mmCIF file of C-alpha atoms in Angstrom:
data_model
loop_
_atom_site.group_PDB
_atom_site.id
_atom_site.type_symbol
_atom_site.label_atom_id
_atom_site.label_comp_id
_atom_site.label_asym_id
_atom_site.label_seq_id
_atom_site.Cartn_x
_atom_site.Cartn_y
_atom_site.Cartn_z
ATOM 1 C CA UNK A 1 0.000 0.000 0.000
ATOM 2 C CA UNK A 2 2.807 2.517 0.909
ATOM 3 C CA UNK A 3 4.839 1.417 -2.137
ATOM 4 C CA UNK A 4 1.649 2.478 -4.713
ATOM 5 C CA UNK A 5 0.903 5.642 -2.851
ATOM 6 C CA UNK A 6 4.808 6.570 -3.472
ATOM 7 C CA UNK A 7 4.315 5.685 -7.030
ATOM 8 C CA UNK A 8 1.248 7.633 -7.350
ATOM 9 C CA UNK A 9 2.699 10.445 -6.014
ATOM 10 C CA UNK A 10 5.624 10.710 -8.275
ATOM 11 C CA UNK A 11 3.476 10.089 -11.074
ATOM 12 C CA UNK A 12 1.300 13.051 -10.799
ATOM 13 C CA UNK A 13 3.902 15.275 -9.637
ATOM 14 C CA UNK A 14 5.536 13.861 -13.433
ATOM 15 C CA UNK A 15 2.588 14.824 -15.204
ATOM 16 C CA UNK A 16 2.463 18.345 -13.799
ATOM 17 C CA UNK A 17 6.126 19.125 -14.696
ATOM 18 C CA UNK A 18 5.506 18.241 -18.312
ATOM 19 C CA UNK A 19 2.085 20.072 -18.407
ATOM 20 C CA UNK A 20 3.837 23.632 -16.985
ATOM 21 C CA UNK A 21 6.721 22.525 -19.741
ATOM 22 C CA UNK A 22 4.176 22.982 -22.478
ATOM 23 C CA UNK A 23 2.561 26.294 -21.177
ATOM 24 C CA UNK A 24 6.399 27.669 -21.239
ATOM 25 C CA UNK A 25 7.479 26.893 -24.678
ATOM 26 C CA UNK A 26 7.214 30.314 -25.746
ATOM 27 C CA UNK A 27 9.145 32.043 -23.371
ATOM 28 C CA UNK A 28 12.334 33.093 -23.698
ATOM 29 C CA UNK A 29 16.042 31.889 -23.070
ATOM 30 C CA UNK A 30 15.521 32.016 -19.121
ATOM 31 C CA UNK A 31 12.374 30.994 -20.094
ATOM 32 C CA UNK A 32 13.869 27.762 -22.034
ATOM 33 C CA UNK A 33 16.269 27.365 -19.018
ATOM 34 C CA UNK A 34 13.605 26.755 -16.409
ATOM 35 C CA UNK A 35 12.003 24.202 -19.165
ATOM 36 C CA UNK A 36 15.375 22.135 -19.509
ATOM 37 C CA UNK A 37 15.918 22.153 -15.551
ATOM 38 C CA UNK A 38 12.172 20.813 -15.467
ATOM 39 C CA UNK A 39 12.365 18.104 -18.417
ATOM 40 C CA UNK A 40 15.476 16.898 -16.514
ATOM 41 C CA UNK A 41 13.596 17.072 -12.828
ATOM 42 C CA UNK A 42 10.122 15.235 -14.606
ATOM 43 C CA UNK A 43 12.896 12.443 -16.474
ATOM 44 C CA UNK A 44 14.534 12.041 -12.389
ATOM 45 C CA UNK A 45 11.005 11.518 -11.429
ATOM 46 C CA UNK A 46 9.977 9.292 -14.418
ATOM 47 C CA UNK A 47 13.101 6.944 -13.340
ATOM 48 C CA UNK A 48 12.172 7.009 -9.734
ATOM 49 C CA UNK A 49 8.439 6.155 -10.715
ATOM 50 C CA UNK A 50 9.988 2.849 -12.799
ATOM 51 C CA UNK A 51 12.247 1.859 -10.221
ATOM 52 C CA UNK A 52 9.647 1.762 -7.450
ATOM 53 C CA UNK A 53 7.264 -0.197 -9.411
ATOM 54 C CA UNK A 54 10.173 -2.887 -9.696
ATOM 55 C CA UNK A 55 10.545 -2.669 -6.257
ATOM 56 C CA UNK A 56 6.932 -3.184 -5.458
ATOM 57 C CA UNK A 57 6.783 -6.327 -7.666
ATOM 58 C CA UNK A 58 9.544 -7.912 -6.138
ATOM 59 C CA UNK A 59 8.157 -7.288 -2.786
ATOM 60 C CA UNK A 60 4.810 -9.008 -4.235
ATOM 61 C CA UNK A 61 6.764 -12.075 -5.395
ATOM 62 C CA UNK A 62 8.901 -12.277 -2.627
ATOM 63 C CA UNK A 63 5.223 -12.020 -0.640
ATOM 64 C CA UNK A 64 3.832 -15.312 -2.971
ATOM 65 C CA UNK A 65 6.656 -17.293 -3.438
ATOM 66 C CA UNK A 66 8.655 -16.724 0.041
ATOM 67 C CA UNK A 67 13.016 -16.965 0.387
ATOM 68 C CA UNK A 68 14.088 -19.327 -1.427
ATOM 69 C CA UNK A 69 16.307 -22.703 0.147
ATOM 70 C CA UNK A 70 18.675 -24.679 -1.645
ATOM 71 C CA UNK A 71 17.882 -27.763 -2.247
ATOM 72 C CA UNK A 72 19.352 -31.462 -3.772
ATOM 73 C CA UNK A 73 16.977 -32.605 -7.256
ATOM 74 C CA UNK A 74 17.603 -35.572 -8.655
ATOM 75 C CA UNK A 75 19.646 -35.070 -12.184
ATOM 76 C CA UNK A 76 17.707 -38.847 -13.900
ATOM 77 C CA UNK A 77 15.149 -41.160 -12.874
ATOM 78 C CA UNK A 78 16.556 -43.102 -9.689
ATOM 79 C CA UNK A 79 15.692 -46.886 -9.603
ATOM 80 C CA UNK A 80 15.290 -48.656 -6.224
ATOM 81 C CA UNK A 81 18.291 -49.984 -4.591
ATOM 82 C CA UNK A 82 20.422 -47.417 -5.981
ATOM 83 C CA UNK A 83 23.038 -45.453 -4.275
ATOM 84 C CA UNK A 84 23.238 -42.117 -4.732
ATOM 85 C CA UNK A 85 26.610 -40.722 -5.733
ATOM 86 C CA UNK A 86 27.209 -36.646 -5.935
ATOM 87 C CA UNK A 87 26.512 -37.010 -9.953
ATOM 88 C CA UNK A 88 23.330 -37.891 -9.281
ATOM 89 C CA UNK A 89 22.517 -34.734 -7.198
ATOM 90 C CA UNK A 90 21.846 -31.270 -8.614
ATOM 91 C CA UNK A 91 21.544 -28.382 -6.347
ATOM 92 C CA UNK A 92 18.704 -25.559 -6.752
ATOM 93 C CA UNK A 93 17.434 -22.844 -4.803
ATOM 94 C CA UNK A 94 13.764 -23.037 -5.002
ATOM 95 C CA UNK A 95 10.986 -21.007 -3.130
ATOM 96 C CA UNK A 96 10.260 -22.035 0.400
ATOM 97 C CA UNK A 97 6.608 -22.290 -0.280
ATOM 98 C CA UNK A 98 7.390 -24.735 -2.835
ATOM 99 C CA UNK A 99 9.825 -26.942 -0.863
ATOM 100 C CA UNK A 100 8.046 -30.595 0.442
ATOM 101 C CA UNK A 101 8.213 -31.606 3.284
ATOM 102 C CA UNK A 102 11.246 -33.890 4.958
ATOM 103 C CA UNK A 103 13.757 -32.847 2.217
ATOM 104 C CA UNK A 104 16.888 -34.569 2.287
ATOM 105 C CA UNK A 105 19.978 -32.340 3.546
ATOM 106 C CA UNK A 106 22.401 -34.550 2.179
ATOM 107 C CA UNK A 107 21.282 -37.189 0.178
ATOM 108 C CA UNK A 108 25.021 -38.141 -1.131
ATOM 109 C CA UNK A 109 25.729 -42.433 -0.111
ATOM 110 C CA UNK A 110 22.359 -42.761 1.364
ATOM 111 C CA UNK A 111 19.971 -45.851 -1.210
ATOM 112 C CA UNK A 112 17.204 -44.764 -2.948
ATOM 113 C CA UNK A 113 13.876 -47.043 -0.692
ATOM 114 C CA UNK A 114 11.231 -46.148 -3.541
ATOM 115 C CA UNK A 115 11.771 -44.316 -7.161
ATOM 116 C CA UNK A 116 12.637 -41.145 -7.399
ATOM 117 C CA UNK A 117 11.979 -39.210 -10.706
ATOM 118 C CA UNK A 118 14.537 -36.621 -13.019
ATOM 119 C CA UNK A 119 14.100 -32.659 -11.320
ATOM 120 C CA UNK A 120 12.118 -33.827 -8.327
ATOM 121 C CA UNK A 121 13.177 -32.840 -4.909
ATOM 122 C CA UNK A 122 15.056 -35.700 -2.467
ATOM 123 C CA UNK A 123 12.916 -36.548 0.484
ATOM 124 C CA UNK A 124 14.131 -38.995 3.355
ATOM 125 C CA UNK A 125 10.439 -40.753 2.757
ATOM 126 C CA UNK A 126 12.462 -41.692 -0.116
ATOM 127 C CA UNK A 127 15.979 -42.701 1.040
ATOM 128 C CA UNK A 128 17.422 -45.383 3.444
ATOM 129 C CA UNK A 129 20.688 -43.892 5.679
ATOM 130 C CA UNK A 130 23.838 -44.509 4.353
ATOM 131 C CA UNK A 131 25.061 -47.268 2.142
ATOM 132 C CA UNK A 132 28.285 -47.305 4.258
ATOM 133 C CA UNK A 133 26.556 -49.075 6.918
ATOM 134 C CA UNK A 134 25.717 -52.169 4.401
ATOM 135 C CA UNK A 135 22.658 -53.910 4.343
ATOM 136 C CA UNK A 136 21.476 -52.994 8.336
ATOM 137 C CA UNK A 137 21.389 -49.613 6.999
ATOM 138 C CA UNK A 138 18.447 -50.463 4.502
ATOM 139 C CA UNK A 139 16.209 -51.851 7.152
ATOM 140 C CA UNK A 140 13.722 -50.489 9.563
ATOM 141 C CA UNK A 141 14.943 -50.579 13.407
ATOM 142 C CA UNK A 142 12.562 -54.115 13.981
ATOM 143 C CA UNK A 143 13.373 -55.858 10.719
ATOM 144 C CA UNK A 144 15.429 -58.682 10.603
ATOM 145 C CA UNK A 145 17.701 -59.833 7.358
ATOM 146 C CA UNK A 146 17.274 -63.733 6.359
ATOM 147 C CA UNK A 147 19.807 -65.079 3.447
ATOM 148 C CA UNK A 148 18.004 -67.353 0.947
ATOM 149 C CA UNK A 149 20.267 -69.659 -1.373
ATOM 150 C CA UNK A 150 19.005 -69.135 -4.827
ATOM 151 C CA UNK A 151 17.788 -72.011 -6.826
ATOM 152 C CA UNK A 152 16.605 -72.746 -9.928
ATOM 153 C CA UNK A 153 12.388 -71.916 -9.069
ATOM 154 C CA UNK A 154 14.031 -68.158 -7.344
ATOM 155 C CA UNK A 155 12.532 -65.428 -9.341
ATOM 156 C CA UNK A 156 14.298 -62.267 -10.801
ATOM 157 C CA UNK A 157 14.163 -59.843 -8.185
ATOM 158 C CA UNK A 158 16.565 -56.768 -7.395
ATOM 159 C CA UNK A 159 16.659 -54.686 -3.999
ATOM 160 C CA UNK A 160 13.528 -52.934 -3.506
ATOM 161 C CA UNK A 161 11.283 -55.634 -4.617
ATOM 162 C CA UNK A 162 8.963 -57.471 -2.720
ATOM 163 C CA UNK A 163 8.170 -61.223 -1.901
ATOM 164 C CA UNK A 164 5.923 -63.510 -0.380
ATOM 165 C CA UNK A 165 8.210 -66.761 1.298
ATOM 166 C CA UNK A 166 5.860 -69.640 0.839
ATOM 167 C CA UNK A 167 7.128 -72.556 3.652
ATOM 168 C CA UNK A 168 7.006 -76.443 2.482
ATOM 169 C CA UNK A 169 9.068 -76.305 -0.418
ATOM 170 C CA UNK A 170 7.710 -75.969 -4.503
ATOM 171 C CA UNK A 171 5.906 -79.254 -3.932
ATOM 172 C CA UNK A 172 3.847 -78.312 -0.879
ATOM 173 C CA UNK A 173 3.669 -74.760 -0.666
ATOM 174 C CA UNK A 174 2.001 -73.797 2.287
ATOM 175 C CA UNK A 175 0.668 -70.451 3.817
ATOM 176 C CA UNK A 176 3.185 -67.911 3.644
ATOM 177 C CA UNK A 177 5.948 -67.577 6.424
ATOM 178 C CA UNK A 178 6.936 -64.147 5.392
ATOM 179 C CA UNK A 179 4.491 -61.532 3.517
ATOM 180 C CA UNK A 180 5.895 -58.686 0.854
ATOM 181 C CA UNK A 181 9.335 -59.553 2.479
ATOM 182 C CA UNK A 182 11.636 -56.303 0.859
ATOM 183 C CA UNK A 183 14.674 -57.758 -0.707
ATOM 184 C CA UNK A 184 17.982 -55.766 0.148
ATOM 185 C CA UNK A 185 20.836 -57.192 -1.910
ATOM 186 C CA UNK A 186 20.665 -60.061 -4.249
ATOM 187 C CA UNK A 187 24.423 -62.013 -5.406
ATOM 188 C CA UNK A 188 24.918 -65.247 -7.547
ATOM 189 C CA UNK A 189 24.253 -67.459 -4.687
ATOM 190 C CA UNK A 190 21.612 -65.892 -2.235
ATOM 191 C CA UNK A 191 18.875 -63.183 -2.180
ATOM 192 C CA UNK A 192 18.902 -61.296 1.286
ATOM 193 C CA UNK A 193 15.199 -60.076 2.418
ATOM 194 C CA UNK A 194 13.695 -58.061 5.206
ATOM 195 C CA UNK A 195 11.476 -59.901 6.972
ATOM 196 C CA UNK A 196 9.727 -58.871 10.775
ATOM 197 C CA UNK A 197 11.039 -60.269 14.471
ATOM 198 C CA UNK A 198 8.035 -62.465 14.210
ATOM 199 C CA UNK A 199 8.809 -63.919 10.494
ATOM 200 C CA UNK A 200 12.584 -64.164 11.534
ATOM 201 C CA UNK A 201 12.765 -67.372 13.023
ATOM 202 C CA UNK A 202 10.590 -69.844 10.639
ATOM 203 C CA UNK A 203 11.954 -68.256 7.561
ATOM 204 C CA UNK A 204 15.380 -69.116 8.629
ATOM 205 C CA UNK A 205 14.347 -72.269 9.565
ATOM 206 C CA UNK A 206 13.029 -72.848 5.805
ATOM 207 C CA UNK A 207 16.011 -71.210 4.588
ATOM 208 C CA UNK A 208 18.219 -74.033 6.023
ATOM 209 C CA UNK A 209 15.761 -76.879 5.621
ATOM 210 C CA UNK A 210 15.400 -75.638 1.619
ATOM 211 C CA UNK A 211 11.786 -76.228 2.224
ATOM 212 C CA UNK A 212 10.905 -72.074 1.052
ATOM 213 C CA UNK A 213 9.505 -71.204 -2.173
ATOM 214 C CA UNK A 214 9.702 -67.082 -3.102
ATOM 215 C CA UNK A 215 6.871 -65.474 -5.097
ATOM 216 C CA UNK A 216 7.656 -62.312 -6.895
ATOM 217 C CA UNK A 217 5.271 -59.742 -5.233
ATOM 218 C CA UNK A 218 3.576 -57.116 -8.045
ATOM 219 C CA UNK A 219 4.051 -53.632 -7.804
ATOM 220 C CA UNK A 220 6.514 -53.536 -5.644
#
């Protein structure tokens, strides 16, 4: 409000420089003089007029959009199970207002949990803690990590994917010992999965017996 009553203000006090400019034309040298000195004063005012409407419209974005906080986007798509390395990371400052919540401060070493897409903004809802800590970094504080031997009937999978452990074997499947277990690192020889305290014991069980069969769970 202050800023547009300052504006108004110059601009009429413009206006009436230029009009008495007009009604002087014809009147002499001192008369020219007094013209020049207020052509120059109404061009000051003109300036000062332009400037504080760029002022004002800063103020009005800097009122919508808020400071602005620098922030890590990924660069590409990020698959699950990935580790994010400082190429992956681009830094922007983007408006406050705009910022989600939980954004990562440092996503750098830290596994990418669920996919994260090219120019979006790293959240911690997407990322486990740092790869340095191997696999007991990926997993919530009560899971427990079971390795499986891989066999012939062991699906595709790759960290981030989810399984159903099915006790008795491929002959006798029974009901399931372990439900949308997350796998966290697969090899040649064994898949290593998530599974709860309670799950824990008879999937390992299985796992040593060779009595498990794993079903690829859909959608993730």
């Amino acid at each position: 409000m202050r800023t547009r009553r300052s504006t108004d203000a110059l601009h009429s006090l413009a206006e009436i420089l230029l009009h008495r400019r007009r009604d002087r034309h014809a009147r002499g040298r001192f008369g020219r003089r007094r013209l020049r000195s207020a052509t120059t004063i109404a061009v000051v005012l003109l300036a000062a007029l332009a400037t504080a409407r760029l002022v004002g419209e800063a103020a009005a974005l800097r009122s919508a959009y808020g400071t602005r906080r620098r922030l890590p986007v990924a660069r590409a798509d990020l698959l699950v199970g990935h580790v994010v390395g400082a190429e992956d990371v681009d830094w922007r400052d983007l408006p406050v207002a705009l910022v989600p919540s939980g954004a990562s401060p440092d996503p750098v070493g830290r596994t990418v949990r669920a996919p994260i897409m090219a120019a979006e903004v790293m959240v911690d809802q997407r990322l486990y803690g740092s790869a340095a800590a191997g696999p007991a970094g990926l997993m919530e504080g009560s899971e427990r990590a079971v390795a499986i031997e891989r066999d012939a009937l062991t699906p595709a999978v790759r960290p981030g994917d989810r399984v159903d452990l099915l006790g008795g074997g491929a002959r006798a499947a029974t009901a399931p010992l372990a439900r949308r277990a997350r796998v966290l690192a697969v090899d040649e020889r064994s898949v290593l999965v998530a599974v709860t305290a309670t799950e824990a014991v008879p999937v390992a069980r299985a796992a040593l017996d060779r009595t498990m069969l794993m079903a690829l769970v859909g959608g993730g």
